[in-house]
């Protein structure tokens, strides 16, 4: 039988990295090249944050937040072209990348109970897929055979994000640095991850760098 073009076809590829490092865009491109879904773990933390904000909860209060999530379950739909997040029939996805959610999500993500809630959903997903986030290669899928970690300077990341948002680069840069700091605990690269500085590369260049290593 002909050897598959990519050995990662039947397993998990993890792509971690700091805020706005390109994880979602790169994971989508790699997943589409592999013909597998990609899983955006950050969307689950963002969904928990959005629902907590809408319910006017104290985001540091795990019991109320978990009760809310239990009463109205959230579902992540991983698709090759992008993830959708549902609460019942409500599609939350387009409300998850706001500055309001950005400013609250690290508080929610620091709650062990919320991390367990996210990790359980991720580990229940059928393989193969590309999983992106902060701790996919360290905590959630430590046995994944292919691990990558994306970095870039805060300024470069802010300039990229500024193309998506009506805010100025210095303000976005400050927000990214704050989130990096708040996410430090769960954001270390796995010892066996290939660290890629995406600063000198365009989006396709990062995707190709990863695909080259999956042959
Ligand atoms: N290497 C690159 N060169 C140029 N632009 C890039 C590169 N990588 C990503 N981008 C762009 O930077 C922006 C942020 O990328 P993306 O949303 O994928 O980052 P992220 O790490 O998933 O962000 P977050 O942590 O906020 O979810 C997007 O507009 C994306 O198209
Ligand atoms: N594996 C992960 C993924 C995300 N987080 C937290 O969620 C925030 C949003 O993640 P994005 O990838 O959508 O930016 C992120 O800032 C972390 O606080 C996490 O803890 N672990």
mmCIF file of C-alpha atoms and ligand atoms in Angstrom:
data_model
loop_
_atom_site.group_PDB
_atom_site.id
_atom_site.type_symbol
_atom_site.label_atom_id
_atom_site.label_comp_id
_atom_site.label_asym_id
_atom_site.label_seq_id
_atom_site.Cartn_x
_atom_site.Cartn_y
_atom_site.Cartn_z
ATOM 1 C CA UNK A 1 0.000 0.000 0.000
ATOM 2 C CA UNK A 2 1.346 3.474 -0.876
ATOM 3 C CA UNK A 3 2.727 5.321 2.149
ATOM 4 C CA UNK A 4 0.380 8.226 3.068
ATOM 5 C CA UNK A 5 1.777 11.604 2.050
ATOM 6 C CA UNK A 6 1.697 12.765 5.692
ATOM 7 C CA UNK A 7 2.356 10.388 8.563
ATOM 8 C CA UNK A 8 0.205 12.635 10.775
ATOM 9 C CA UNK A 9 -2.945 11.576 8.943
ATOM 10 C CA UNK A 10 -3.917 9.121 11.682
ATOM 11 C CA UNK A 11 -2.962 11.006 14.831
ATOM 12 C CA UNK A 12 -2.919 14.332 16.661
ATOM 13 C CA UNK A 13 -0.782 17.353 15.760
ATOM 14 C CA UNK A 14 -0.527 20.033 18.469
ATOM 15 C CA UNK A 15 0.101 23.711 17.703
ATOM 16 C CA UNK A 16 0.489 25.872 20.804
ATOM 17 C CA UNK A 17 1.648 29.439 21.193
ATOM 18 C CA UNK A 18 1.104 32.849 22.723
ATOM 19 C CA UNK A 19 -1.835 35.157 22.010
ATOM 20 C CA UNK A 20 -2.254 36.146 18.370
ATOM 21 C CA UNK A 21 0.805 34.117 17.314
ATOM 22 C CA UNK A 22 -1.142 32.636 14.423
ATOM 23 C CA UNK A 23 -2.282 29.385 16.020
ATOM 24 C CA UNK A 24 -5.785 29.336 14.518
ATOM 25 C CA UNK A 25 -4.786 30.449 11.025
ATOM 26 C CA UNK A 26 -1.808 28.094 10.876
ATOM 27 C CA UNK A 27 -3.763 25.177 12.363
ATOM 28 C CA UNK A 28 -6.528 25.677 9.818
ATOM 29 C CA UNK A 29 -4.021 25.647 6.954
ATOM 30 C CA UNK A 30 -2.202 22.577 8.251
ATOM 31 C CA UNK A 31 -5.481 20.761 8.929
ATOM 32 C CA UNK A 32 -6.794 21.508 5.439
ATOM 33 C CA UNK A 33 -3.556 20.234 3.882
ATOM 34 C CA UNK A 34 -3.861 17.044 5.945
ATOM 35 C CA UNK A 35 -7.567 16.692 5.233
ATOM 36 C CA UNK A 36 -8.431 16.576 8.942
ATOM 37 C CA UNK A 37 -10.366 18.912 11.296
ATOM 38 C CA UNK A 38 -8.624 21.389 13.559
ATOM 39 C CA UNK A 39 -9.657 21.985 17.170
ATOM 40 C CA UNK A 40 -9.412 25.440 18.705
ATOM 41 C CA UNK A 41 -9.240 24.927 22.463
ATOM 42 C CA UNK A 42 -9.267 28.678 23.120
ATOM 43 C CA UNK A 43 -12.820 28.913 21.816
ATOM 44 C CA UNK A 44 -14.086 26.834 24.725
ATOM 45 C CA UNK A 45 -12.425 29.166 27.235
ATOM 46 C CA UNK A 46 -13.831 32.108 25.291
ATOM 47 C CA UNK A 47 -17.325 30.577 25.304
ATOM 48 C CA UNK A 48 -17.207 30.047 29.072
ATOM 49 C CA UNK A 49 -16.101 33.672 29.452
ATOM 50 C CA UNK A 50 -18.797 35.071 27.168
ATOM 51 C CA UNK A 51 -21.546 33.148 28.945
ATOM 52 C CA UNK A 52 -20.202 34.218 32.331
ATOM 53 C CA UNK A 53 -20.132 37.852 31.216
ATOM 54 C CA UNK A 54 -23.664 37.643 29.795
ATOM 55 C CA UNK A 55 -24.899 36.148 33.073
ATOM 56 C CA UNK A 56 -23.082 38.905 34.951
ATOM 57 C CA UNK A 57 -21.166 36.329 37.000
ATOM 58 C CA UNK A 58 -17.949 36.946 38.904
ATOM 59 C CA UNK A 59 -15.528 35.230 36.466
ATOM 60 C CA UNK A 60 -13.415 34.075 39.399
ATOM 61 C CA UNK A 61 -16.331 32.024 40.770
ATOM 62 C CA UNK A 62 -15.942 28.507 39.409
ATOM 63 C CA UNK A 63 -19.077 26.974 41.003
ATOM 64 C CA UNK A 64 -21.516 29.430 39.418
ATOM 65 C CA UNK A 65 -19.708 29.262 36.081
ATOM 66 C CA UNK A 66 -19.671 25.459 36.029
ATOM 67 C CA UNK A 67 -23.352 25.380 37.016
ATOM 68 C CA UNK A 68 -24.101 27.692 34.100
ATOM 69 C CA UNK A 69 -22.094 25.525 31.691
ATOM 70 C CA UNK A 70 -23.733 22.383 33.034
ATOM 71 C CA UNK A 71 -27.224 23.775 32.739
ATOM 72 C CA UNK A 72 -26.646 24.959 29.176
ATOM 73 C CA UNK A 73 -23.985 22.692 27.633
ATOM 74 C CA UNK A 74 -21.548 24.127 25.128
ATOM 75 C CA UNK A 75 -20.451 22.094 22.095
ATOM 76 C CA UNK A 76 -17.340 22.602 19.978
ATOM 77 C CA UNK A 77 -17.810 21.655 16.307
ATOM 78 C CA UNK A 78 -14.332 21.220 14.754
ATOM 79 C CA UNK A 79 -14.367 21.653 10.994
ATOM 80 C CA UNK A 80 -11.406 21.785 8.601
ATOM 81 C CA UNK A 81 -12.301 25.346 7.629
ATOM 82 C CA UNK A 82 -12.928 26.581 11.186
ATOM 83 C CA UNK A 83 -14.581 25.749 14.489
ATOM 84 C CA UNK A 84 -18.119 26.606 15.517
ATOM 85 C CA UNK A 85 -19.190 26.748 19.171
ATOM 86 C CA UNK A 86 -22.843 26.041 19.992
ATOM 87 C CA UNK A 87 -24.964 26.411 23.081
ATOM 88 C CA UNK A 88 -28.082 24.507 22.147
ATOM 89 C CA UNK A 89 -29.159 26.032 18.827
ATOM 90 C CA UNK A 90 -27.268 29.272 19.486
ATOM 91 C CA UNK A 91 -24.021 29.721 17.507
ATOM 92 C CA UNK A 92 -21.680 31.598 19.853
ATOM 93 C CA UNK A 93 -18.695 31.684 17.501
ATOM 94 C CA UNK A 94 -18.911 35.191 16.118
ATOM 95 C CA UNK A 95 -19.157 36.691 19.626
ATOM 96 C CA UNK A 96 -16.037 34.998 21.007
ATOM 97 C CA UNK A 97 -13.237 37.189 19.619
ATOM 98 C CA UNK A 98 -14.124 40.515 21.207
ATOM 99 C CA UNK A 99 -11.905 42.720 23.343
ATOM 100 C CA UNK A 100 -14.426 42.239 26.195
ATOM 101 C CA UNK A 101 -13.899 38.446 26.063
ATOM 102 C CA UNK A 102 -10.125 38.897 25.568
ATOM 103 C CA UNK A 103 -9.983 40.887 28.803
ATOM 104 C CA UNK A 104 -11.845 38.281 30.852
ATOM 105 C CA UNK A 105 -10.768 34.956 29.392
ATOM 106 C CA UNK A 106 -7.470 34.575 31.251
ATOM 107 C CA UNK A 107 -9.354 34.863 34.559
ATOM 108 C CA UNK A 108 -11.688 32.045 33.525
ATOM 109 C CA UNK A 109 -8.825 29.960 32.122
ATOM 110 C CA UNK A 110 -7.045 30.128 35.475
ATOM 111 C CA UNK A 111 -9.858 28.101 37.127
ATOM 112 C CA UNK A 112 -8.851 24.406 37.422
ATOM 113 C CA UNK A 113 -12.499 23.329 37.157
ATOM 114 C CA UNK A 114 -12.877 25.154 33.848
ATOM 115 C CA UNK A 115 -9.624 23.602 32.551
ATOM 116 C CA UNK A 116 -10.942 20.158 33.448
ATOM 117 C CA UNK A 117 -14.205 20.973 31.645
ATOM 118 C CA UNK A 118 -12.302 21.996 28.497
ATOM 119 C CA UNK A 119 -9.828 19.104 28.627
ATOM 120 C CA UNK A 120 -12.614 16.520 28.948
ATOM 121 C CA UNK A 121 -14.296 17.839 25.794
ATOM 122 C CA UNK A 122 -11.030 17.867 23.847
ATOM 123 C CA UNK A 123 -10.036 14.333 24.828
ATOM 124 C CA UNK A 124 -13.450 13.035 23.793
ATOM 125 C CA UNK A 125 -12.984 14.181 20.195
ATOM 126 C CA UNK A 126 -12.326 11.478 17.596
ATOM 127 C CA UNK A 127 -8.823 11.495 16.093
ATOM 128 C CA UNK A 128 -7.214 12.586 13.806
ATOM 129 C CA UNK A 129 -7.119 16.346 14.182
ATOM 130 C CA UNK A 130 -4.869 19.355 14.674
ATOM 131 C CA UNK A 131 -5.291 20.785 18.196
ATOM 132 C CA UNK A 132 -4.299 24.397 18.899
ATOM 133 C CA UNK A 133 -4.048 26.327 22.134
ATOM 134 C CA UNK A 134 -1.559 26.898 24.953
ATOM 135 C CA UNK A 135 -1.136 23.458 26.571
ATOM 136 C CA UNK A 136 -2.144 20.953 23.902
ATOM 137 C CA UNK A 137 1.356 19.487 23.677
ATOM 138 C CA UNK A 138 2.118 19.660 27.405
ATOM 139 C CA UNK A 139 -1.056 18.812 29.320
ATOM 140 C CA UNK A 140 -3.925 17.765 27.065
ATOM 141 C CA UNK A 141 -2.189 15.570 24.458
ATOM 142 C CA UNK A 142 1.323 14.983 25.878
ATOM 143 C CA UNK A 143 1.758 11.850 23.744
ATOM 144 C CA UNK A 144 1.056 13.592 20.446
ATOM 145 C CA UNK A 145 3.899 12.696 18.052
ATOM 146 C CA UNK A 146 4.037 16.074 16.307
ATOM 147 C CA UNK A 147 4.174 19.235 18.441
ATOM 148 C CA UNK A 148 4.775 22.829 17.409
ATOM 149 C CA UNK A 149 4.896 26.119 19.337
ATOM 150 C CA UNK A 150 4.452 29.494 17.629
ATOM 151 C CA UNK A 151 6.012 32.741 18.816
ATOM 152 C CA UNK A 152 6.463 36.283 17.486
ATOM 153 C CA UNK A 153 7.213 39.623 19.130
ATOM 154 C CA UNK A 154 4.253 41.356 20.765
ATOM 155 C CA UNK A 155 4.628 44.225 18.313
ATOM 156 C CA UNK A 156 4.437 41.962 15.246
ATOM 157 C CA UNK A 157 1.463 40.115 16.704
ATOM 158 C CA UNK A 158 -0.269 43.417 17.484
ATOM 159 C CA UNK A 159 0.317 44.687 13.947
ATOM 160 C CA UNK A 160 -1.255 41.515 12.581
ATOM 161 C CA UNK A 161 -4.222 41.692 14.956
ATOM 162 C CA UNK A 162 -4.730 45.396 14.199
ATOM 163 C CA UNK A 163 -5.729 44.380 10.698
ATOM 164 C CA UNK A 164 -8.701 42.564 12.249
ATOM 165 C CA UNK A 165 -9.757 45.058 14.904
ATOM 166 C CA UNK A 166 -10.555 48.785 15.007
ATOM 167 C CA UNK A 167 -7.965 49.458 17.732
ATOM 168 C CA UNK A 168 -4.496 50.960 17.499
ATOM 169 C CA UNK A 169 -1.368 48.820 17.596
ATOM 170 C CA UNK A 170 0.010 50.065 20.953
ATOM 171 C CA UNK A 171 -3.291 49.309 22.713
ATOM 172 C CA UNK A 172 -3.477 45.832 21.166
ATOM 173 C CA UNK A 173 0.180 45.204 21.997
ATOM 174 C CA UNK A 174 -0.427 46.101 25.638
ATOM 175 C CA UNK A 175 -3.436 43.773 25.765
ATOM 176 C CA UNK A 176 -1.441 40.915 24.212
ATOM 177 C CA UNK A 177 1.412 41.376 26.669
ATOM 178 C CA UNK A 178 -1.052 41.392 29.559
ATOM 179 C CA UNK A 179 -2.686 38.203 28.308
ATOM 180 C CA UNK A 180 0.724 36.572 27.738
ATOM 181 C CA UNK A 181 1.584 37.354 31.346
ATOM 182 C CA UNK A 182 -1.718 36.026 32.702
ATOM 183 C CA UNK A 183 -1.395 32.865 30.564
ATOM 184 C CA UNK A 184 2.209 32.120 31.486
ATOM 185 C CA UNK A 185 1.399 29.132 33.706
ATOM 186 C CA UNK A 186 -0.231 27.104 30.911
ATOM 187 C CA UNK A 187 1.734 28.502 27.975
ATOM 188 C CA UNK A 188 5.182 26.901 28.142
ATOM 189 C CA UNK A 189 6.252 24.973 25.027
ATOM 190 C CA UNK A 190 6.514 21.198 25.397
ATOM 191 C CA UNK A 191 10.160 20.063 25.592
ATOM 192 C CA UNK A 192 9.643 18.049 22.395
ATOM 193 C CA UNK A 193 7.840 20.818 20.496
ATOM 194 C CA UNK A 194 9.457 22.557 17.540
ATOM 195 C CA UNK A 195 9.417 26.290 18.393
ATOM 196 C CA UNK A 196 8.800 28.483 15.330
ATOM 197 C CA UNK A 197 9.401 32.254 15.375
ATOM 198 C CA UNK A 198 6.709 33.332 12.930
ATOM 199 C CA UNK A 199 7.988 36.920 12.789
ATOM 200 C CA UNK A 200 10.094 36.475 9.620
ATOM 201 C CA UNK A 201 7.541 34.200 7.928
ATOM 202 C CA UNK A 202 4.240 34.876 6.204
ATOM 203 C CA UNK A 203 1.254 32.688 7.041
ATOM 204 C CA UNK A 204 1.906 30.165 4.277
ATOM 205 C CA UNK A 205 5.557 30.021 5.276
ATOM 206 C CA UNK A 206 4.621 28.866 8.775
ATOM 207 C CA UNK A 207 2.171 26.315 7.398
ATOM 208 C CA UNK A 208 4.803 24.956 4.996
ATOM 209 C CA UNK A 209 7.402 24.793 7.794
ATOM 210 C CA UNK A 210 5.065 22.498 9.726
ATOM 211 C CA UNK A 211 3.947 20.391 6.764
ATOM 212 C CA UNK A 212 7.562 19.767 5.807
ATOM 213 C CA UNK A 213 8.036 18.052 9.159
ATOM 214 C CA UNK A 214 4.940 15.885 8.838
ATOM 215 C CA UNK A 215 6.107 13.971 5.792
HETATM 216 N N1 LIG B 1 2.989 34.371 9.836
HETATM 217 C C1 LIG B 1 2.024 35.289 9.681
HETATM 218 N N2 LIG B 1 2.240 36.354 8.898
HETATM 219 C C2 LIG B 1 1.296 37.310 8.753
HETATM 220 N N3 LIG B 1 0.078 37.282 9.357
HETATM 221 C C3 LIG B 1 -0.187 36.224 10.157
HETATM 222 C C4 LIG B 1 0.740 35.174 10.360
HETATM 223 N N4 LIG B 1 0.187 34.279 11.207
HETATM 224 C C5 LIG B 1 -1.044 34.745 11.514
HETATM 225 N N5 LIG B 1 -1.285 35.900 10.882
HETATM 226 C C6 LIG B 1 -2.468 36.751 11.029
HETATM 227 O O1 LIG B 1 -2.418 37.239 12.362
HETATM 228 C C7 LIG B 1 -3.754 37.329 12.904
HETATM 229 C C8 LIG B 1 -3.831 36.494 14.182
HETATM 230 O O2 LIG B 1 -3.744 35.125 13.823
HETATM 231 P P1 LIG B 1 -4.611 34.025 14.591
HETATM 232 O O3 LIG B 1 -5.979 34.575 14.905
HETATM 233 O O4 LIG B 1 -4.504 32.772 13.821
HETATM 234 O O5 LIG B 1 -3.764 33.943 15.932
HETATM 235 P P2 LIG B 1 -4.129 33.111 17.251
HETATM 236 O O6 LIG B 1 -2.854 32.725 17.881
HETATM 237 O O7 LIG B 1 -5.095 32.045 16.946
HETATM 238 O O8 LIG B 1 -4.870 34.257 18.067
HETATM 239 P P3 LIG B 1 -5.609 34.111 19.498
HETATM 240 O O9 LIG B 1 -4.564 33.631 20.451
HETATM 241 O O10 LIG B 1 -6.107 35.488 19.813
HETATM 242 O O11 LIG B 1 -6.710 33.124 19.266
HETATM 243 C C9 LIG B 1 -4.680 36.830 11.809
HETATM 244 O O12 LIG B 1 -5.152 37.962 11.084
HETATM 245 C C10 LIG B 1 -3.768 36.008 10.910
HETATM 246 O O13 LIG B 1 -4.226 35.964 9.572
HETATM 247 N N1 LIG B 2 -5.267 25.595 25.621
HETATM 248 C C1 LIG B 2 -5.635 26.829 26.018
HETATM 249 C C2 LIG B 2 -6.246 27.708 25.109
HETATM 250 C C3 LIG B 2 -6.642 28.937 25.562
HETATM 251 N N2 LIG B 2 -6.450 29.269 26.872
HETATM 252 C C4 LIG B 2 -6.959 30.539 27.407
HETATM 253 O O1 LIG B 2 -7.952 31.049 26.521
HETATM 254 C C5 LIG B 2 -7.575 32.334 26.051
HETATM 255 C C6 LIG B 2 -8.027 32.479 24.617
HETATM 256 O O2 LIG B 2 -7.290 31.590 23.805
HETATM 257 P P1 LIG B 2 -7.037 31.947 22.248
HETATM 258 O O3 LIG B 2 -6.157 30.847 21.734
HETATM 259 O O4 LIG B 2 -8.386 31.993 21.615
HETATM 260 O O5 LIG B 2 -6.384 33.299 22.294
HETATM 261 C C7 LIG B 2 -6.081 32.413 26.250
HETATM 262 O O6 LIG B 2 -5.637 33.756 26.382
HETATM 263 C C8 LIG B 2 -5.903 31.622 27.534
HETATM 264 O O7 LIG B 2 -6.214 32.440 28.645
HETATM 265 C C9 LIG B 2 -5.817 28.420 27.747
HETATM 266 O O8 LIG B 2 -5.623 28.766 28.950
HETATM 267 N N3 LIG B 2 -5.431 27.192 27.305
#
